[in-house]
Short mmCIF file of C-alpha atoms in Angstrom, two decimals:
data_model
loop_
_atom_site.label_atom_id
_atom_site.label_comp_id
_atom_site.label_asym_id
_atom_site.label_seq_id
_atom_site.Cartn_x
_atom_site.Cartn_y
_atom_site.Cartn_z
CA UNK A 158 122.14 0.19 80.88
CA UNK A 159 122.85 1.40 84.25
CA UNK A 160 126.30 0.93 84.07
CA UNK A 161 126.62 3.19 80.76
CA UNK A 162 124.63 5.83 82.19
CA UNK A 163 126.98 5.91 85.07
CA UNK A 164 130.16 6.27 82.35
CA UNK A 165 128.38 8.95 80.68
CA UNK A 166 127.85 10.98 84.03
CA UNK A 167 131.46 9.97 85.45
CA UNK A 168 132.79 11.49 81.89
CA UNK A 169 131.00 14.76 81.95
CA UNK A 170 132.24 15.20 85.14
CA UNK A 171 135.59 15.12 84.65
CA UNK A 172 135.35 17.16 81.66
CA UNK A 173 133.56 19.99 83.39
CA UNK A 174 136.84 21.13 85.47
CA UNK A 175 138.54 20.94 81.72
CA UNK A 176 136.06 23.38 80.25
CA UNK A 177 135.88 25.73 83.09
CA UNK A 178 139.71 26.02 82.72
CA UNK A 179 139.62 26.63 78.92
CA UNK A 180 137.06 29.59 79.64
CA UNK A 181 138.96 30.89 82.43
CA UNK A 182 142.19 30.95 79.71
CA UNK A 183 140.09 32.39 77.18
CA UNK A 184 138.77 34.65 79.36
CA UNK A 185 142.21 35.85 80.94
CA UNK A 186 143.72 36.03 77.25
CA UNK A 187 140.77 38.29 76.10
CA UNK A 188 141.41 40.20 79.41
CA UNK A 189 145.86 41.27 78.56
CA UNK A 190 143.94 41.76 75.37
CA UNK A 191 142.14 44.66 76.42
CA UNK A 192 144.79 45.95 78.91
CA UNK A 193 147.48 46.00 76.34
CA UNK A 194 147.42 49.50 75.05
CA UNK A 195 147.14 50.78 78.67
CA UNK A 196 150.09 48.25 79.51
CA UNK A 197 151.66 49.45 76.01
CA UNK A 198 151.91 52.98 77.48
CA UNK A 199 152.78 52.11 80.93
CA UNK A 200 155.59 50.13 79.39
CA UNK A 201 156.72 52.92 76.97
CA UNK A 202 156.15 55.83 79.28
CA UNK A 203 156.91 54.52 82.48
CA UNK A 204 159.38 51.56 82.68
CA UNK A 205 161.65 52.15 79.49
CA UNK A 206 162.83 55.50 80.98
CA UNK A 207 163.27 54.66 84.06
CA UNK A 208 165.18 51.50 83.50
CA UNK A 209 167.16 54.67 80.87
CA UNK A 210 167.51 56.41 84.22
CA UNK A 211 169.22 54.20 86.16
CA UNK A 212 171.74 53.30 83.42
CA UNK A 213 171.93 56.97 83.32
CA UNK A 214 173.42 56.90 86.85
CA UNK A 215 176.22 54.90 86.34
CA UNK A 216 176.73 56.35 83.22
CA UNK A 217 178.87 59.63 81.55
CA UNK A 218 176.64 60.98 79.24
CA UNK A 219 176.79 64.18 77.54
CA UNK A 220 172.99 63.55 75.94
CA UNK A 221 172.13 63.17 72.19
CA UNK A 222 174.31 60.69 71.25
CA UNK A 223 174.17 57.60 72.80
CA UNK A 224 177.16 56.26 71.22
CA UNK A 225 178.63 58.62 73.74
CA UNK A 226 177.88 56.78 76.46
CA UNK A 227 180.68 55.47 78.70
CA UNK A 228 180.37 53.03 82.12
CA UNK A 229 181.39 55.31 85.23
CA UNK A 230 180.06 52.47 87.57
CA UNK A 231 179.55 54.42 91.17
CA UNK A 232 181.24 57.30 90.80
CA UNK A 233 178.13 59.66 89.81
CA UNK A 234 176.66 58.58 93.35
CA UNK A 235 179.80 59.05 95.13
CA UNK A 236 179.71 62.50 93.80
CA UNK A 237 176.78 63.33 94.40
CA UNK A 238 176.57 62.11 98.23
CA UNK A 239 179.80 63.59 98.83
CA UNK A 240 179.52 65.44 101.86
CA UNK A 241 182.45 67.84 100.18
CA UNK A 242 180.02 68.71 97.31
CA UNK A 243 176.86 70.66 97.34
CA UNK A 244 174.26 68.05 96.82
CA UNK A 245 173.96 66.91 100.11
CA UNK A 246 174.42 70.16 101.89
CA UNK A 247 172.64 72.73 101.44
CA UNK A 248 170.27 71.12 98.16
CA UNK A 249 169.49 68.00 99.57
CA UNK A 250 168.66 69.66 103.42
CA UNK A 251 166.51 72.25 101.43
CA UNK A 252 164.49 70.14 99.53
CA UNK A 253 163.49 68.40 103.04
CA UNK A 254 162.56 71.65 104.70
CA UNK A 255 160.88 72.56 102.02
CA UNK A 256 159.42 69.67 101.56
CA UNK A 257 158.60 69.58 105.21
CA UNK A 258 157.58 73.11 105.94
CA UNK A 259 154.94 73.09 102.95
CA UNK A 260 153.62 69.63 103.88
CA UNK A 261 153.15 70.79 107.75
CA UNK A 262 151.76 74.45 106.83
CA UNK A 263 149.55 73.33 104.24
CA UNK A 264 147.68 70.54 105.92
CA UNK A 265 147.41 72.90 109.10
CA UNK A 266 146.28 75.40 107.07
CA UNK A 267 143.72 72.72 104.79
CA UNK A 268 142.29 70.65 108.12
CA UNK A 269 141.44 74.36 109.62
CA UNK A 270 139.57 75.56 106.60
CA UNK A 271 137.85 72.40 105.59
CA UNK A 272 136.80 72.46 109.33
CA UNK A 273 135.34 75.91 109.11
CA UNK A 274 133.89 75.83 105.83
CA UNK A 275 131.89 72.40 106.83
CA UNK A 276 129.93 75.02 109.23
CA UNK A 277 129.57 77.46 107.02
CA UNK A 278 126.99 78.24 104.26
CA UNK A 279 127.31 78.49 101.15
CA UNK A 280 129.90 75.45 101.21
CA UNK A 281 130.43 75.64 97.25
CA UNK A 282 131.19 78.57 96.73
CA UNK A 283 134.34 78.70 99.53
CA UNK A 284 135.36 75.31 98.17
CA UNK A 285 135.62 77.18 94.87
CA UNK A 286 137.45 80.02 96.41
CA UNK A 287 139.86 78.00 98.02
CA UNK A 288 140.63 75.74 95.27
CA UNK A 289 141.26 78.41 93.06
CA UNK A 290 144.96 78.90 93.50
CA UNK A 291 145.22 75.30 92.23
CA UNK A 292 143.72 75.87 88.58
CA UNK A 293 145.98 79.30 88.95
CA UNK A 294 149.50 78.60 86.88
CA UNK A 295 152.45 78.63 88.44
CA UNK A 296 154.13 81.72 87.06
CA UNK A 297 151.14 83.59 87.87
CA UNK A 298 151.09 82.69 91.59
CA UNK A 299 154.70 82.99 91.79
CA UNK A 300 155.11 86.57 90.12
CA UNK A 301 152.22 87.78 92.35
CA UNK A 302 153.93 86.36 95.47
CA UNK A 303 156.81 87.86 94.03
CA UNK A 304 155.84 91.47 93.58
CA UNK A 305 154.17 91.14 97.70
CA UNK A 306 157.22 90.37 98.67
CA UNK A 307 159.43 93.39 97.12
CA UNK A 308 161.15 95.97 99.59
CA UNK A 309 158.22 98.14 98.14
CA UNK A 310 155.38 95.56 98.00
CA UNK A 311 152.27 94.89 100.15
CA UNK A 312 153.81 92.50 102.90
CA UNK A 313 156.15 95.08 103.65
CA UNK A 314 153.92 97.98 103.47
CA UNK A 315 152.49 96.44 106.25
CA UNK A 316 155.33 96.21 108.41
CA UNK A 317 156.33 99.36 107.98
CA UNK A 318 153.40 100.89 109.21
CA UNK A 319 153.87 98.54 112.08
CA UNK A 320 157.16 99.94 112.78
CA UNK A 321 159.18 96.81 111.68
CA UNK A 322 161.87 97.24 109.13
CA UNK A 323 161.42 96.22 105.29
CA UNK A 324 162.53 92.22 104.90
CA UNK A 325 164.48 90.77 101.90
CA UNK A 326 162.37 88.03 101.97
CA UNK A 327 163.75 86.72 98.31
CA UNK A 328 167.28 88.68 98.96
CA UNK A 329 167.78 87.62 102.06
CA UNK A 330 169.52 83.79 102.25
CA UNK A 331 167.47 83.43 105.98
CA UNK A 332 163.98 84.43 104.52
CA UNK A 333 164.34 83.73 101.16
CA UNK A 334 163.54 79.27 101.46
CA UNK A 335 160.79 79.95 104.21
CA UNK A 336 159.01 82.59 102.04
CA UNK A 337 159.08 80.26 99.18
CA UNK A 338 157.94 77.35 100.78
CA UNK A 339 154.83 79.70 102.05
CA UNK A 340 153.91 80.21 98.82
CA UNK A 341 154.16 76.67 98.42
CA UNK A 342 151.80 75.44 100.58
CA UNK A 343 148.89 78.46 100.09
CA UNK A 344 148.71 77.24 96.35
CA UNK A 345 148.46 73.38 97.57
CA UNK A 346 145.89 73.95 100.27
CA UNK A 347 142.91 73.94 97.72
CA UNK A 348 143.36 70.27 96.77
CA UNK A 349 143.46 69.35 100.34
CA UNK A 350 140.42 71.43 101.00
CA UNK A 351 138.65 69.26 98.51
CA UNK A 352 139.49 65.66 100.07
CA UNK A 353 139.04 66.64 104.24
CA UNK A 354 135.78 68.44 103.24
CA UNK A 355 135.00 65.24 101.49
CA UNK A 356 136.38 63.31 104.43
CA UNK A 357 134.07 65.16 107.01
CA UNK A 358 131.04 64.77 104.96
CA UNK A 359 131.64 60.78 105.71
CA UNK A 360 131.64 61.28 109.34
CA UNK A 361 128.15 59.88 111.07
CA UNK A 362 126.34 62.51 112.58
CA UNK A 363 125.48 60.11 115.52
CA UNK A 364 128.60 60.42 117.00
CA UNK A 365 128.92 64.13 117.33
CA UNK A 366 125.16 63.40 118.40
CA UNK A 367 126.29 60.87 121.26
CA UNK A 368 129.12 63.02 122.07
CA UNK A 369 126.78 66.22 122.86
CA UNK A 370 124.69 64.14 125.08
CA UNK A 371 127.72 62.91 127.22
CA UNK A 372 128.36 66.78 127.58
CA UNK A 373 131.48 67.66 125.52
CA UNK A 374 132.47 70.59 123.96
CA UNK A 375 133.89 71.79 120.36
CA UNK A 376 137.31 71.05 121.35
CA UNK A 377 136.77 67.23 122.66
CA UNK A 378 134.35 66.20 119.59
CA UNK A 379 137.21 67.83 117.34
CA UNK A 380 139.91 65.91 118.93
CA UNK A 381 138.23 62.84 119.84
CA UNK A 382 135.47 62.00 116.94
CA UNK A 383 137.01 64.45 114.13
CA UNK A 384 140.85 64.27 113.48
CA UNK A 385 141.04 60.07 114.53
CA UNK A 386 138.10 59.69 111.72
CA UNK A 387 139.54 61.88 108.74
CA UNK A 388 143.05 60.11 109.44
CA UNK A 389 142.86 58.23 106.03
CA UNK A 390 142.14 61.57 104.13
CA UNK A 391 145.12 63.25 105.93
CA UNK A 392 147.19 60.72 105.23
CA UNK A 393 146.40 60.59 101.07
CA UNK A 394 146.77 64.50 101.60
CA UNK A 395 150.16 63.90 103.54
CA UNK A 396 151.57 61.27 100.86
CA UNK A 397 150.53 63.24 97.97
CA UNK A 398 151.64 66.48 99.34
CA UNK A 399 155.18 64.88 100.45
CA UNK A 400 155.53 63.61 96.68
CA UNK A 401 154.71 66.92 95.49
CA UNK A 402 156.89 68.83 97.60
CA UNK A 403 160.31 66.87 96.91
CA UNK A 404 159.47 67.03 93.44
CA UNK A 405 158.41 70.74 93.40
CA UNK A 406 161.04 73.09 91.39
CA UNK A 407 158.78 75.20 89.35
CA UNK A 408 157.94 78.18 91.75
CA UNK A 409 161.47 78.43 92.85
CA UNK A 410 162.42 79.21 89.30
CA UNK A 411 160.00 81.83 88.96
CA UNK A 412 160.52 83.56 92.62
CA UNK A 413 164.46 83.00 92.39
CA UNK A 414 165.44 82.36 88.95
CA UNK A 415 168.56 80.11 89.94
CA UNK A 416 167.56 79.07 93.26
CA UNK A 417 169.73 81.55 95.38
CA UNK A 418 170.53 83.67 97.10
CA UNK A 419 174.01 81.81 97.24
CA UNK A 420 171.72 77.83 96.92
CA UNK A 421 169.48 79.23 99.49
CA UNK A 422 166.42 77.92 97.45
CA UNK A 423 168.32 75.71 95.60
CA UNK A 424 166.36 72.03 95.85
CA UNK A 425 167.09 68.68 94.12
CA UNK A 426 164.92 68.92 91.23
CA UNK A 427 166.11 72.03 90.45
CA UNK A 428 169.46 71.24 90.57
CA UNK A 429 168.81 67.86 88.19
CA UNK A 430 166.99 70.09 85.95
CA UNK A 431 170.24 72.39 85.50
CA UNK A 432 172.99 69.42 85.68
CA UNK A 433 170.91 67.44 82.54
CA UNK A 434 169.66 70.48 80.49
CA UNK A 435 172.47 73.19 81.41
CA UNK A 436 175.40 71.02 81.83
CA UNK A 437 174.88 68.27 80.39
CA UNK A 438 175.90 66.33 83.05
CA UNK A 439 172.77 63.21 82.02
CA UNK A 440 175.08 60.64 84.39
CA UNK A 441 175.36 62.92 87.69
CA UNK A 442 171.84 64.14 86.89
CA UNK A 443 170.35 60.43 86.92
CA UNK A 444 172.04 59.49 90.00
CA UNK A 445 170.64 62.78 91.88
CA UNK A 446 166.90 61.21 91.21
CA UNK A 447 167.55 58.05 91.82
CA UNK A 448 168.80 59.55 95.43
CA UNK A 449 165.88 61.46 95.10
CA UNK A 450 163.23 58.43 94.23
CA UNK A 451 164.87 56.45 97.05
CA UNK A 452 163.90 59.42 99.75
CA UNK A 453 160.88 59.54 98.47
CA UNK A 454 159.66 55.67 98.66
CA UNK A 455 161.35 55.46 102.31
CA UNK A 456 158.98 58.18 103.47
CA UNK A 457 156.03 56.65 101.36
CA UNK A 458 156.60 53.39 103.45
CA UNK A 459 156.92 55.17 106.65
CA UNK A 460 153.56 56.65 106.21
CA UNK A 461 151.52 53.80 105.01
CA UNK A 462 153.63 51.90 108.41
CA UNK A 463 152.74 54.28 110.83
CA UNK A 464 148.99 54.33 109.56
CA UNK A 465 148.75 50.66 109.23
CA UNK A 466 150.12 50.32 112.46
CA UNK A 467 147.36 52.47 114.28
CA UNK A 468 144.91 50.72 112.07
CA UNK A 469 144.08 53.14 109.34
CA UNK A 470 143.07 52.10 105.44
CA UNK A 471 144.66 53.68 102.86
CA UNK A 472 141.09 53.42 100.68
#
């Protein structure tokens, strides 16, 4: 009698690693079940054209017809990083300083405000304020930018009356990519308003508490307790930013119309945007943003490295 018992207990026992592996199957299957339309549309929306793309780029394609389509191998890339063509130099060196010069002036700009409106009252309604520019479109902010900057407009209203001579800031090729990029990062600075203000609210007290007591001023707690503690907002704000700004094509058509004077605007997206949908040039265009995605990822990774490295979560 004992001896069956035992059988009975040995058998359920080596059953019950069977069963919790059929319920973990069922369990996963009903799981890709459930993901599969948002998989579906990742798949269709994501993957399919970019795997497109980078057949694209070693591709001739004239679009609409793919029966068109003819094997160029690497000679789209060697065009395009052809330091005798115009990719490289100047599109390639403005997209960076655009991309650059937006990404530095806006998260001055955002870190400054987000610190002064945390001491202000009324913290709603300048968060509001601020972020307005973002829910603005495009062609609105970049027509009224546009107008300011006329020989007859505001900005150099001003500086006549302070003696200075009027400024072709979209005429001139020397003023015409930093008065763009300006523009650039005063409609972005609302978004990063919204995550540092939401990054200093997470900040203990007790510290800034602690810090008064050992007897330092604005300056240190700023420096010491603020900036080291809102690192992992700045740095979503810095990655999303970055992405933004080397991807960003939409207010230079509106300020410029063709990205000039003589490429002075002129950035990668833009150009893309004109080599596929003016030109027709699908293969050249392809390879220019897969040049493009590359940049991108490598600074990506450096970010996320040099935060990781100094110890900073990305979530």
């Amino acid at each position: 009698m004992t001896t069956a018992v035992s059988r009975v207990g040995d058998s359920r026992t080596a059953a019950a690693p069977a069963r919790r592996l059929g319920r973990l199957q069922r369990e996963g299957r009903a799981a890709y079940l459930f993901l599969s339309p948002a998989l579906l549309f990742f798949c269709v929306f994501l993957i399919l054209p970019f795997v497109f793309a980078i057949i694209l780029a070693f591709s001739d394609w004239g679009g609409f017809d793919l029966g068109t389509l003819k094997w160029a191998g690497a000679a789209n890339f060697r065009d395009v990083l052809s330091f005798n063509g115009t990719f490289v130099k100047p599109i390639l060196v403005n997209t960076l300083l655009f991309a650059f010069g937006s990404v530095f002036l806006a998260t001055f700009g955002s870190v400054l405000v987000a610190y002064c409106i945390d001491r202000l009252s009324f913290q709603g309604f300048w968060r509001v304020l601020y972020f307005l520019p973002v829910v603005a479109t495009v062609v609105a902010i970049g027509n009224v930018w546009k107008m300011m900057y006329q020989p007859a407009g505001m900005i150099n209203g001003v500086l006549n009356k302070l003696g200075v001579n009027s400024i072709g800031f979209l005429s001139d090729a020397s003023y015409a990519l930093p008065s763009v990029t300006v523009v650039q990062a005063w409609a972005s600075i609302g978004g990063a308003v919204l995550i540092l203000t939401a990054g200093l609210k997470a900040i203990p007290e007790m510290y800034y508490e602690a810090a008064e007591v050992d007897g330092a001023n604005s300056w240190h707690m700023f420096w010491s307790i603020t900036l080291p503690l809102l690192r992992p907002a700045l740095l979503f704000v810095l990655i999303t930013q970055f992405i933004g700004g080397l991807q960003s094509f939409a207010l230079i058509i509106v300020m410029t119309g063709d990205g000039g004077p003589v490429n002075a605007t002129n950035v990668a997206a833009f150009e893309m945007y004109q080599r596929a949908f003016k030109y027709g040039a699908w293969g050249t265009a392809s390879a220019m943003a897969m040049v493009l995605f590359v940049i991108i990822l490598a600074i990506t990774l450096l970010q996320l490295w040099i935060a990781r490295r100094r110890g900073e979560e990305t979530s």
